Amino acid sequence: MTLTATAPATAVDTHCPYCALQCGMSLTPRPGETQVTPRDFPANAGGLCQKGWTSAALLTSPARLTTPLVRVDGELRPSTWDTALDLIARKLTEIQAAHGKDAAAVFGGGGLTNEKAYLLGKFARVALRTSQIDYNGRFCMSSAAAAGNKAFGIDRGLPFPLTDLAEADAVLLVGANPAETMPPFVQHLRGATDAGGLIVVDPRRTPTAEQASLHLAPAPGTDLALALGILHAVVADGLFNWSYVDTRTRGFDAVWRIVARWWPERVERITGVAAADQRRVAAKLARARNAYVLTARGTEQHASGADTVSAWINLALALGLPGRKGSGFGCLTGQGNGQGGREHGQKADQLPGYRKIDDPAAREHVANIWGVEPDELPGPGRSAYELLDALGTEDGPRALLVFGSNVVVSAPRAAHVAERLSTLDLLVVADLVLSETAALADVVLPVTQWAEEEGTMTNLEGRILLRRQAIRPPAGVRTDLEVLNGLAIRLGQPADRFPVDAETVFTELRAASRGGLADYSGISYERLRAGEALHWPVPAETHPGTPRLFLDRFAHADGRARFVPVDHVGPAEPPDAEFPLQATTGRVLQHYQSGAQTRRIEELSDAVPEAYVEVHPDTAARRGLADGDRARIASRRGETTARVRCVPTMRPDLVFLPFHFPGDQRANLLTNPALDPTSRMPEFKVCAVNLSTVDGDS
Ligand code: SF4
């Protein structure tokens, strides 16, 4: 199979390279450029955001890497593929011989296709025999996944099609800002907006909060308490759905023992949200004909993130929403393949099909597909931050292969992560551009991007999509699948165990996922090419897919959902005299994740060229800062600089920083790697900081 031989020359229907909405678009190759045309696909209904419109610019960017780079005498120098792959394989073999199999580690990404995520997991477990693999999705959706598994017995971000949202007259959005991060999504909220039923919970008055009929702005890190207060109001005000709870759930009594202590007035003292508003939310949701509770990163990225999501699920269950057609609970996935990327084996504790790596039956099934003995498969490894933190330590990995991730910008406590990377004997990065992480590597491998290759993605509603190849890749680059194949062969594996053709990999993935929670076995490229709307599970080729989960039963053995008792604990790092403010981080419309792609697109980088910090004008003035000044923001982990934006709607105790910028503008120089005990997700969303002028003290 060669990409260049099959590249079409006419308009090709595909999907945007960025977020989990996976908007439909057509790409038309033209001399020197590729034209983007929005497509009428259910997720975007013909809409695209600015990132989607400009996405083709990266295909012809001068920043594009087209030759492998190898570090010689401290400098990255052009090399050949054979030299680069030979070097990597030799060093991996030496390092593992000297320090054991777990001395080699792999770090993946939530933007990789299903085929890449699957083959990366197989490469780690079979070619490297290492347990040390995780991915940046751990930073993104793992708390929602943990809470969904506990409550429903399965983790699919939205267990219903996006278009169902349009019928709702009440939607509670918690810690989500889709008007900025995925604008075409907002059209699905029109029913709730028109009915005056859009409620937004966010410490900031975001563009999404601006559209809401009710905006609740709790103190950062207190939204678990807010969920307890609203649930208390549901019960106290007679809005509780007794028949649903009796017939479809278990465990409410243990939840009530905690919730009984969180009456709205007490919650008001912690969150700052008026008790009357808590009661209004309870009434709006309970009295709506159709209602949804939706959460996102603002809920999850806490050291108690999984519990916080559980608290909102408890509320939804008490109202009888999940599993009722036209109502429900869901989590909005962020990264393009954040859903599929966590189903097929690049997560430290997982095998394909959303199987657990410590489950003997799962190990036997997958080992059989892979042609190895179950005992040869390693066990669970470290989670993403723990893996990065362990690099170069006595027991930690000494070599790291990074695919589709830019951890120097996106990981918490970023300076420490960069320092850990610098201790490695071998750092390899596969990327399309020289990202900040690639710039530190010993070997950089230039790889294809979305429009230059074929593969499947699973969008935020669990629908599997085919991304078609639209253009020829530049000479000199290879696909990630080809990279894994080239390395596997050099590590002594048979070539056909690591196919380079995406459809062949998908055929194997189907078999590996058969019988698992995320069962793709009935999905084929043929069905996807025919335009079928296939939401997993799809357990047979004749199966129509499962757009709506839970209508008859939840995925626990007894078919019932579980209430999970959780209590408020607050942020891991409360403000104090030295660091009196709280910082939160997030995305802006024009940039995506670490900005490795979007900062290299002129229209986007011109629109938002540098980091900024949103701050209340009084908070800024007290520190001698005015709009447009450069500010220094410091935490216990480090400090960063950003341009001041005075925003009168900001809470005076809070600053906001976008996390897309490199160097000394990295928001993640500040963030706290305190981890959720279940999901191992870091507390990106709140840490204690100090704000000052660049030269002075606050
Ligand atoms: Fe759609 Fe997301 Fe792409 Fe914007 S970034 S066009 S919302 S898929």
XYZ file of C-alpha atoms and ligand atoms in Angstrom:
706
model
C 0.000 0.000 0.000
C 1.306 3.454 -0.823
C -0.448 6.662 0.047
C 0.659 8.521 -3.043
C -0.776 5.932 -5.416
C -4.259 6.152 -3.950
C -4.552 9.874 -3.281
C -7.642 11.214 -5.062
C -7.671 14.485 -6.986
C -11.328 15.490 -6.525
C -13.414 16.676 -3.547
C -13.310 14.206 -0.693
C -15.773 14.039 2.195
C -13.944 13.883 5.491
C -13.854 15.436 8.979
C -12.059 18.266 10.745
C -8.674 17.375 12.264
C -9.296 18.957 15.631
C -11.958 18.502 18.302
C -14.342 15.684 19.194
C -17.271 17.256 17.340
C -15.500 15.998 14.190
C -17.379 18.383 11.935
C -18.044 17.124 8.437
C -16.133 18.892 5.676
C -15.081 18.320 2.080
C -11.531 18.868 0.920
C -10.774 19.793 -2.667
C -7.106 19.637 -3.654
C -5.950 22.626 -5.730
C -2.455 23.585 -6.864
C -0.663 24.905 -3.795
C -3.657 24.717 -1.483
C -6.592 22.603 -0.420
C -10.064 24.080 -0.260
C -12.245 23.402 2.788
C -16.029 23.260 2.326
C -18.357 22.585 5.269
C -20.559 19.553 4.885
C -24.031 18.800 6.172
C -23.173 16.254 8.837
C -25.395 15.777 11.927
C -22.744 16.982 14.393
C -22.174 20.325 12.666
C -25.134 20.678 10.258
C -22.974 22.618 7.811
C -21.156 24.717 10.402
C -17.424 24.980 11.034
C -15.476 27.071 13.488
C -12.486 29.199 12.527
C -10.120 26.317 13.259
C -11.979 24.069 10.849
C -12.121 26.692 8.092
C -8.356 27.240 8.296
C -7.354 23.631 8.926
C -5.981 23.007 5.442
C -3.353 25.719 5.870
C -1.187 23.342 7.870
C -1.006 20.963 4.919
C 1.228 23.410 3.070
C 2.866 25.055 6.068
C 6.584 25.830 5.789
C 6.802 24.530 9.370
C 6.096 21.024 8.122
C 8.771 18.406 8.823
C 9.670 16.277 5.809
C 12.822 14.490 6.869
C 13.804 12.574 9.996
C 16.053 14.506 12.378
C 18.743 12.953 14.559
C 20.593 14.798 17.301
C 24.331 14.957 16.653
C 26.673 16.993 18.871
C 23.652 18.571 20.539
C 21.899 19.596 17.300
C 19.017 18.036 15.410
C 20.296 17.264 11.898
C 18.529 15.822 8.827
C 18.886 12.083 8.472
C 17.434 9.171 6.527
C 14.573 6.944 7.661
C 16.815 3.886 7.799
C 19.411 5.671 9.910
C 16.794 7.058 12.271
C 14.826 3.821 12.709
C 18.005 1.716 13.031
C 19.266 4.079 15.723
C 15.999 3.969 17.675
C 15.756 0.170 17.529
C 19.390 -0.294 18.575
C 19.096 2.086 21.507
C 15.778 0.604 22.649
C 17.332 -2.873 22.578
C 20.387 -1.715 24.545
C 18.338 0.177 27.122
C 15.927 -2.705 27.681
C 18.799 -5.214 27.892
C 20.468 -3.106 30.565
C 17.424 -1.944 32.545
C 14.538 -4.297 31.777
C 11.515 -4.125 29.481
C 9.818 -1.300 31.403
C 12.823 0.943 30.715
C 11.121 1.764 27.383
C 7.907 3.780 27.489
C 5.320 4.987 24.980
C 3.145 8.106 25.171
C 0.178 8.442 22.814
C -2.521 10.979 22.112
C -6.274 11.457 21.991
C -5.987 12.843 18.465
C -4.616 9.607 17.007
C -6.966 7.509 14.874
C -8.414 4.310 16.301
C -6.012 2.321 14.155
C -2.987 4.212 15.498
C -4.126 3.999 19.116
C -4.711 0.269 18.693
C -1.384 -0.434 17.001
C 0.488 1.748 19.504
C -0.898 -0.327 22.388
C -0.005 -3.536 20.583
C 3.478 -2.219 19.768
C 4.134 -1.422 23.434
C 2.859 -4.761 24.755
C 4.120 -7.059 21.976
C 7.165 -5.442 20.325
C 8.548 -3.707 23.417
C 6.894 -5.947 26.052
C 6.603 -2.856 28.264
C 3.793 -1.978 30.657
C 4.770 1.701 30.381
C 2.229 3.212 28.008
C -0.281 5.955 28.572
C -1.525 8.985 26.669
C -2.619 12.579 26.937
C -6.293 11.598 27.117
C -5.546 10.911 30.771
C -5.475 14.705 31.072
C -8.759 15.070 29.219
C -11.598 12.619 29.899
C -10.379 10.049 32.416
C -12.453 11.371 35.327
C -15.627 11.247 33.251
C -14.686 7.749 32.137
C -14.172 6.609 35.731
C -17.467 8.102 36.891
C -19.380 6.763 33.878
C -18.054 3.261 34.465
C -19.067 3.387 38.126
C -22.558 4.714 37.518
C -23.552 3.129 34.237
C -21.086 0.244 33.840
C -19.813 1.732 30.577
C -18.068 4.900 29.411
C -19.384 6.541 26.281
C -19.190 10.349 26.469
C -22.660 10.975 25.047
C -24.824 7.838 25.246
C -27.232 9.429 22.760
C -26.930 11.209 19.386
C -26.112 14.917 19.572
C -29.212 15.761 17.601
C -31.388 14.500 20.498
C -30.317 17.601 22.440
C -32.387 19.820 20.179
C -35.604 18.459 21.723
C -34.597 19.435 25.265
C -36.193 22.401 26.971
C -33.604 22.358 29.784
C -29.868 21.691 29.566
C -27.482 22.066 32.488
C -23.923 22.569 31.174
C -21.287 22.160 33.870
C -17.699 23.252 33.251
C -18.212 23.388 29.499
C -17.681 26.293 27.132
C -18.737 24.970 23.714
C -19.588 28.418 22.335
C -15.830 29.000 22.273
C -14.338 25.509 22.022
C -16.758 23.889 19.539
C -19.135 26.580 18.250
C -21.199 24.422 15.856
C -22.276 22.366 18.878
C -24.279 25.289 20.234
C -27.011 24.904 17.604
C -28.018 21.676 19.352
C -28.893 23.725 22.443
C -31.373 25.917 20.608
C -34.436 24.237 22.110
C -33.206 24.846 25.646
C -32.062 28.368 24.847
C -35.408 29.292 23.291
C -37.262 27.785 26.270
C -35.157 29.754 28.742
C -33.755 26.465 30.019
C -30.025 26.753 29.302
C -28.180 26.773 32.627
C -24.389 27.118 32.761
C -22.152 26.382 35.733
C -18.744 28.010 35.291
C -16.650 30.276 37.519
C -16.154 32.509 34.453
C -18.772 34.340 32.438
C -17.786 32.609 29.205
C -19.401 33.125 25.788
C -21.495 30.044 26.618
C -22.577 31.506 29.968
C -23.580 34.689 28.106
C -26.208 32.674 26.211
C -27.646 31.050 29.327
C -30.831 32.061 31.081
C -29.106 31.242 34.345
C -25.361 31.361 34.994
C -24.036 29.990 38.277
C -20.435 30.976 39.046
C -19.207 28.834 41.935
C -15.849 29.396 43.545
C -13.247 27.316 41.680
C -13.102 23.740 42.882
C -16.493 23.777 44.608
C -18.848 22.467 41.957
C -19.090 19.095 43.687
C -20.636 20.937 46.642
C -22.954 22.749 44.237
C -24.189 19.426 42.839
C -24.890 18.244 46.391
C -26.892 21.404 47.123
C -29.015 21.083 43.976
C -29.655 17.403 44.710
C -30.681 18.346 48.244
C -33.170 20.820 46.772
C -34.530 18.153 44.410
C -35.372 15.949 47.382
C -36.486 18.688 49.782
C -38.710 20.381 47.204
C -40.484 17.165 46.206
C -38.887 16.922 42.753
C -37.267 13.516 43.262
C -38.210 10.812 40.724
C -39.084 7.991 43.124
C -40.375 5.503 40.570
C -37.287 5.806 38.345
C -34.917 5.542 41.297
C -36.804 2.503 42.617
C -36.834 0.624 39.341
C -33.653 1.662 37.533
C -30.996 2.436 40.163
C -29.307 1.293 43.346
C -27.528 3.064 46.165
C -29.449 6.285 46.770
C -29.640 5.831 50.551
C -25.851 6.074 50.944
C -25.849 9.205 48.766
C -28.629 10.806 50.776
C -26.718 10.296 54.032
C -24.170 12.782 52.638
C -26.519 15.029 50.672
C -28.789 15.532 53.673
C -25.992 17.593 55.246
C -25.654 19.871 52.210
C -28.742 22.067 52.267
C -28.584 24.943 49.755
C -27.839 27.693 52.309
C -24.804 25.767 53.560
C -23.701 25.152 49.955
C -24.100 28.882 49.265
C -21.507 29.656 51.947
C -18.941 27.418 50.192
C -19.718 28.003 46.542
C -21.051 31.553 46.536
C -24.071 30.372 44.509
C -27.335 31.659 45.990
C -29.541 29.003 47.572
C -32.468 30.365 45.559
C -30.551 29.727 42.332
C -29.800 26.157 43.388
C -33.513 25.619 43.912
C -34.315 27.251 40.561
C -31.980 24.808 38.802
C -33.594 21.849 40.557
C -37.057 23.048 39.529
C -36.113 23.844 35.922
C -34.585 20.410 35.366
C -37.369 18.522 37.144
C -40.212 20.353 35.404
C -38.712 20.216 31.902
C -40.336 17.913 29.395
C -36.861 16.801 28.277
C -33.677 17.667 30.155
C -29.957 16.896 30.031
C -27.033 17.297 32.403
C -23.743 17.662 30.498
C -20.274 17.992 32.006
C -16.802 18.644 30.577
C -13.238 19.498 31.615
C -14.259 22.096 34.172
C -15.893 19.308 36.135
C -13.233 16.701 35.611
C -9.832 18.323 35.885
C -9.632 18.224 39.653
C -7.988 15.955 42.195
C -11.592 15.021 43.027
C -12.699 15.090 39.384
C -14.197 11.597 39.232
C -16.214 12.281 42.393
C -17.334 15.612 40.970
C -18.668 13.938 37.830
C -20.325 11.306 40.039
C -22.077 14.081 41.957
C -23.629 15.430 38.740
C -24.570 11.916 37.615
C -26.287 11.420 40.995
C -28.325 14.547 40.306
C -29.283 13.292 36.841
C -30.313 9.905 38.271
C -32.410 11.508 41.009
C -34.282 13.364 38.256
C -34.697 10.169 36.230
C -32.850 11.473 33.163
C -30.297 8.808 32.024
C -31.755 6.163 29.758
C -34.917 8.158 29.027
C -35.320 9.006 25.348
C -35.000 12.755 24.885
C -33.246 13.235 28.238
C -29.968 12.095 29.729
C -26.537 12.626 31.146
C -23.365 13.026 29.078
C -19.770 14.244 29.093
C -18.469 16.369 26.230
C -15.235 14.857 24.926
C -12.530 17.341 23.932
C -9.865 15.793 21.740
C -10.659 14.667 18.198
C -10.513 10.972 19.058
C -10.759 11.349 22.813
C -13.474 8.670 22.813
C -11.900 6.052 20.527
C -8.437 6.832 21.866
C -9.452 5.540 25.283
C -11.048 2.344 24.037
C -8.384 0.412 22.186
C -5.345 0.004 24.328
C -3.063 3.050 24.591
C -4.205 3.544 28.202
C -1.976 2.037 30.897
C -4.644 -0.287 32.273
C -6.449 -1.252 29.118
C -6.651 -3.654 26.193
C -8.718 -3.145 23.005
C -12.499 -3.071 23.206
C -12.368 -1.220 26.529
C -11.068 -4.384 28.201
C -9.082 -4.336 31.419
C -5.495 -5.493 31.150
C -5.677 -7.304 34.495
C -8.712 -9.380 33.432
C -7.495 -12.928 32.582
C -10.260 -13.493 30.012
C -9.457 -10.197 28.297
C -5.743 -11.023 28.188
C -6.435 -14.408 26.658
C -8.773 -12.993 24.013
C -6.382 -10.232 22.931
C -3.239 -12.390 23.156
C -4.931 -14.862 20.855
C -5.609 -12.123 18.280
C -2.032 -10.882 18.594
C -0.488 -14.355 18.300
C 1.274 -14.306 21.661
C 0.777 -16.068 24.990
C -1.358 -14.253 27.593
C 1.541 -14.459 30.060
C 3.708 -12.485 27.655
C 1.455 -9.421 27.942
C 2.645 -6.992 30.613
C 0.291 -5.762 33.329
C -0.930 -2.229 34.030
C 1.579 0.612 33.810
C 1.827 4.129 35.181
C -0.735 6.828 34.386
C 0.348 9.750 32.179
C 1.680 12.189 34.761
C 3.152 9.426 36.913
C 4.912 8.082 33.834
C 6.345 11.488 32.919
C 7.332 12.108 36.539
C 9.197 8.776 36.685
C 11.276 9.327 33.535
C 14.980 8.936 34.194
C 14.507 7.939 37.837
C 16.042 4.785 39.247
C 12.893 2.708 38.638
C 11.533 4.745 35.755
C 11.772 4.478 31.970
C 15.002 5.561 30.264
C 13.536 5.782 26.754
C 10.291 7.404 25.624
C 8.511 7.300 22.267
C 5.916 10.083 21.858
C 3.165 9.982 19.218
C 0.623 12.787 18.784
C 1.373 14.652 21.992
C 3.266 17.761 23.085
C 3.744 17.162 26.789
C 6.209 20.007 27.340
C 3.259 22.373 26.859
C 0.252 20.232 27.814
C 1.340 18.354 30.950
C 0.934 19.855 34.423
C 4.030 21.184 36.194
C 5.502 21.566 32.725
C 9.012 22.680 33.707
C 9.426 19.545 35.785
C 8.227 17.394 32.885
C 10.773 19.041 30.555
C 13.480 18.421 33.129
C 12.472 14.724 33.354
C 12.618 14.417 29.553
C 16.150 15.824 29.604
C 17.343 12.906 31.776
C 16.338 10.235 29.249
C 18.817 8.127 27.291
C 16.468 8.271 24.306
C 13.565 10.560 23.442
C 11.793 9.961 20.133
C 8.943 12.163 18.896
C 6.776 11.488 15.846
C 5.065 14.706 14.743
C 4.227 16.852 11.737
C 5.998 19.942 13.019
C 8.869 20.576 15.389
C 6.707 20.833 18.501
C 8.231 21.996 21.762
C 8.577 18.339 22.807
C 10.062 17.343 19.451
C 12.645 20.112 19.808
C 14.026 18.257 22.872
C 14.131 14.850 21.175
C 17.099 12.722 20.148
C 15.188 11.587 17.080
C 12.253 13.308 15.363
C 10.145 11.377 12.852
C 8.059 13.405 10.337
C 4.609 11.875 9.944
C 1.505 12.385 7.848
C -1.503 14.373 9.009
C -5.225 13.877 8.749
C -5.928 14.712 5.131
C -2.931 12.731 3.912
C -3.957 9.368 5.335
C -6.958 7.181 6.031
C -8.307 6.127 9.400
C -11.292 6.093 11.716
C -12.217 8.405 14.569
C -14.922 8.015 17.208
C -16.655 11.281 17.901
C -18.111 12.572 21.165
C -21.363 10.629 20.678
C -19.583 7.297 20.120
C -20.128 7.388 16.354
C -17.313 5.878 14.292
C -16.285 8.047 11.333
C -14.055 7.414 8.369
C -11.482 10.059 7.668
C -10.567 9.641 4.045
C -7.283 10.539 2.437
C -7.756 13.691 0.360
C -4.266 14.655 -0.768
C -0.839 13.193 -1.282
C 1.537 13.552 1.651
C 4.777 15.452 1.047
C 7.744 13.376 -0.023
C 9.734 12.129 2.934
C 6.987 11.685 5.523
C 5.526 8.372 6.689
C 2.366 7.404 8.521
C 2.502 6.502 12.213
C 1.490 2.980 11.174
C 4.519 2.795 8.879
C 6.746 4.061 11.693
C 5.472 1.358 14.057
C 5.912 -1.273 11.354
C 9.482 -0.135 10.651
C 10.413 -0.191 14.321
C 8.671 -3.498 15.026
C 10.544 -5.252 12.221
C 13.843 -3.920 13.575
C 12.871 -5.203 17.019
C 12.467 -8.703 15.607
C 8.719 -8.776 14.943
C 7.156 -10.264 11.786
C 6.124 -7.488 9.404
C 2.539 -8.703 9.057
C 1.977 -8.374 12.805
C 2.146 -4.588 12.373
C 0.240 -3.753 9.163
C 0.721 -0.366 7.518
C -2.696 -0.245 5.874
C -5.352 1.387 8.078
C -8.201 -0.833 6.892
C -6.168 -3.959 7.646
C -5.412 -2.643 11.129
C -9.101 -1.848 11.616
C -10.066 -5.389 10.614
C -7.789 -6.684 13.376
C -9.119 -4.085 15.838
C -12.646 -5.323 15.124
C -11.664 -8.843 16.122
C -9.793 -7.629 19.202
C -12.772 -5.570 20.356
C -15.314 -8.369 19.758
C -17.239 -9.055 22.970
C -15.736 -6.045 24.767
C -17.714 -3.077 26.056
C -16.635 -0.989 23.069
C -17.440 -3.650 20.502
C -16.538 -2.544 16.961
C -16.691 -6.039 15.455
C -19.667 -5.284 13.227
C -18.174 -2.103 11.755
C -16.377 -2.248 8.428
C -14.813 0.371 6.198
C -17.387 -0.717 3.628
C -20.248 0.269 5.954
C -18.542 3.531 6.844
C -17.880 4.359 3.188
C -21.577 3.771 2.528
C -22.319 6.505 5.084
C -23.925 4.348 7.793
C -24.277 6.088 11.166
C -22.666 3.515 13.446
C -22.479 4.197 17.177
C -20.765 1.490 19.228
C -21.420 -1.185 20.348
C -21.901 -2.796 16.940
C -21.499 -6.518 17.681
C -22.352 -7.894 14.211
C -22.227 -6.806 10.587
C -26.011 -6.959 10.524
C -26.312 -4.871 13.725
C -27.500 -1.280 13.144
C -25.333 0.200 15.916
C -26.457 1.672 19.233
C -27.141 5.402 19.032
C -28.940 5.379 22.398
C -27.568 3.407 25.310
C -29.456 2.565 28.519
C -33.009 2.801 27.159
C -33.824 -0.629 28.586
C -30.966 -1.286 30.969
C -27.653 0.048 32.189
C -24.471 -1.933 31.599
C -24.103 -3.323 35.127
C -24.971 -7.029 35.449
C -28.325 -6.274 37.079
C -29.178 -3.605 34.514
C -29.403 -0.819 37.110
C -27.400 2.388 37.390
C -25.474 3.094 40.571
C -25.633 6.160 42.765
C -22.096 6.808 44.024
C -21.716 8.464 47.445
C -19.319 11.415 47.179
C -18.577 14.387 49.381
C -17.091 17.856 48.935
C -13.362 18.191 49.650
C -12.391 21.395 47.810
C -9.250 22.178 45.830
C -6.015 20.331 46.606
C -4.240 23.672 46.972
C -6.349 26.394 48.584
C -5.203 29.999 48.317
C -3.135 31.457 51.166
C -1.212 34.616 52.016
C 1.648 33.805 49.636
C -0.557 32.686 46.736
C -3.860 34.476 47.395
C -5.590 34.007 44.021
C -6.770 30.945 42.156
C -5.872 30.247 38.550
C -7.909 28.231 36.086
C -6.948 27.250 32.545
C -8.801 26.530 29.334
C -9.062 26.878 25.585
C -9.784 29.786 23.257
C -11.681 29.659 19.974
C -8.645 29.978 17.708
C -6.330 27.411 19.265
C -6.383 23.711 19.902
C -4.674 21.898 22.775
C -0.905 22.673 22.964
C -1.233 24.897 19.883
C 1.394 22.876 17.971
C -0.861 22.992 14.905
C -2.946 26.143 15.332
C -0.060 28.424 16.343
C 1.422 27.650 12.936
C -1.661 28.853 11.035
C -1.254 32.551 10.324
C -4.927 33.543 10.599
C -5.221 31.870 13.984
C -1.928 33.035 15.451
C -2.616 36.601 14.237
C -5.964 36.525 16.037
C -4.511 35.299 19.348
C -0.737 35.551 19.107
C 0.269 35.275 22.753
C -0.803 34.208 26.194
C -3.094 36.433 28.206
C -4.484 36.438 31.685
C -8.087 37.415 32.365
C -8.433 39.247 35.653
C -10.992 41.457 37.376
C -10.050 45.156 36.947
C -9.932 45.719 40.739
C -7.686 42.697 41.248
C -5.367 44.001 38.531
C -5.369 47.570 39.861
C -4.475 46.435 43.364
C -1.337 44.906 41.855
C -0.409 47.905 39.765
C -1.564 46.255 36.551
C -3.733 47.665 33.770
C -5.233 46.252 30.590
C -2.430 45.348 28.140
C 0.361 45.172 30.725
C 2.504 42.088 30.936
C 1.928 40.279 34.204
C 3.852 37.661 36.099
C 1.776 34.797 37.479
C 3.508 32.484 39.947
C 2.558 29.281 41.741
C 4.490 26.799 43.857
C 5.553 24.997 40.645
C 6.871 27.952 38.672
C 5.909 31.183 36.984
C 4.655 32.360 33.626
C 4.026 35.681 31.898
C 0.919 36.873 30.110
C -0.753 40.033 28.782
C -3.415 41.395 31.159
C -7.012 41.434 29.962
C -9.231 43.203 32.460
C -12.634 41.481 32.450
C -15.272 43.012 34.733
C -17.248 39.742 34.915
C -14.313 37.789 36.368
C -14.518 36.778 40.009
C -12.032 38.966 41.925
C -10.398 35.851 43.413
C -9.770 34.152 40.057
C -7.500 34.514 37.027
C -7.868 32.610 33.764
C -5.054 31.564 31.409
C -5.348 29.753 28.044
C -2.941 26.810 27.871
C -1.939 26.862 24.193
C 1.266 28.874 24.371
C 4.919 27.749 24.599
C 8.056 28.802 26.438
C 7.673 31.144 29.371
C 4.002 31.707 28.417
C 2.987 28.172 29.350
C 0.002 28.096 31.718
C 1.118 24.616 32.741
C 4.238 26.007 34.372
C 1.760 26.810 37.159
C -0.623 23.866 37.295
C -0.846 21.379 40.118
C -0.163 17.681 39.368
C -2.290 16.565 42.327
C -3.995 13.467 40.922
C -7.498 12.107 41.232
C -7.158 8.819 43.148
C -9.311 6.883 40.658
C -8.773 8.470 37.263
C -5.220 9.769 37.893
C -6.239 13.024 36.218
C -4.272 16.102 37.357
C -5.885 19.175 38.897
C -5.507 21.481 35.894
C -8.538 23.591 36.737
C -7.476 25.233 39.972
C -4.233 26.153 41.699
C -3.136 28.926 44.043
C -1.213 31.758 42.377
C 0.232 35.174 42.919
C -0.198 37.960 40.337
C 2.291 40.801 39.968
C 3.945 43.151 37.524
C 6.681 41.466 35.525
C 9.427 43.119 37.566
C 7.796 43.532 40.915
C 6.012 41.852 43.747
C 2.262 41.869 44.079
Fe -15.766 21.547 14.302
Fe -14.171 21.234 16.393
Fe -13.166 21.405 13.933
Fe -14.192 23.558 15.062
S -12.386 22.420 15.760
S -14.558 22.871 12.968
S -15.885 22.674 16.239
S -14.454 19.770 14.733
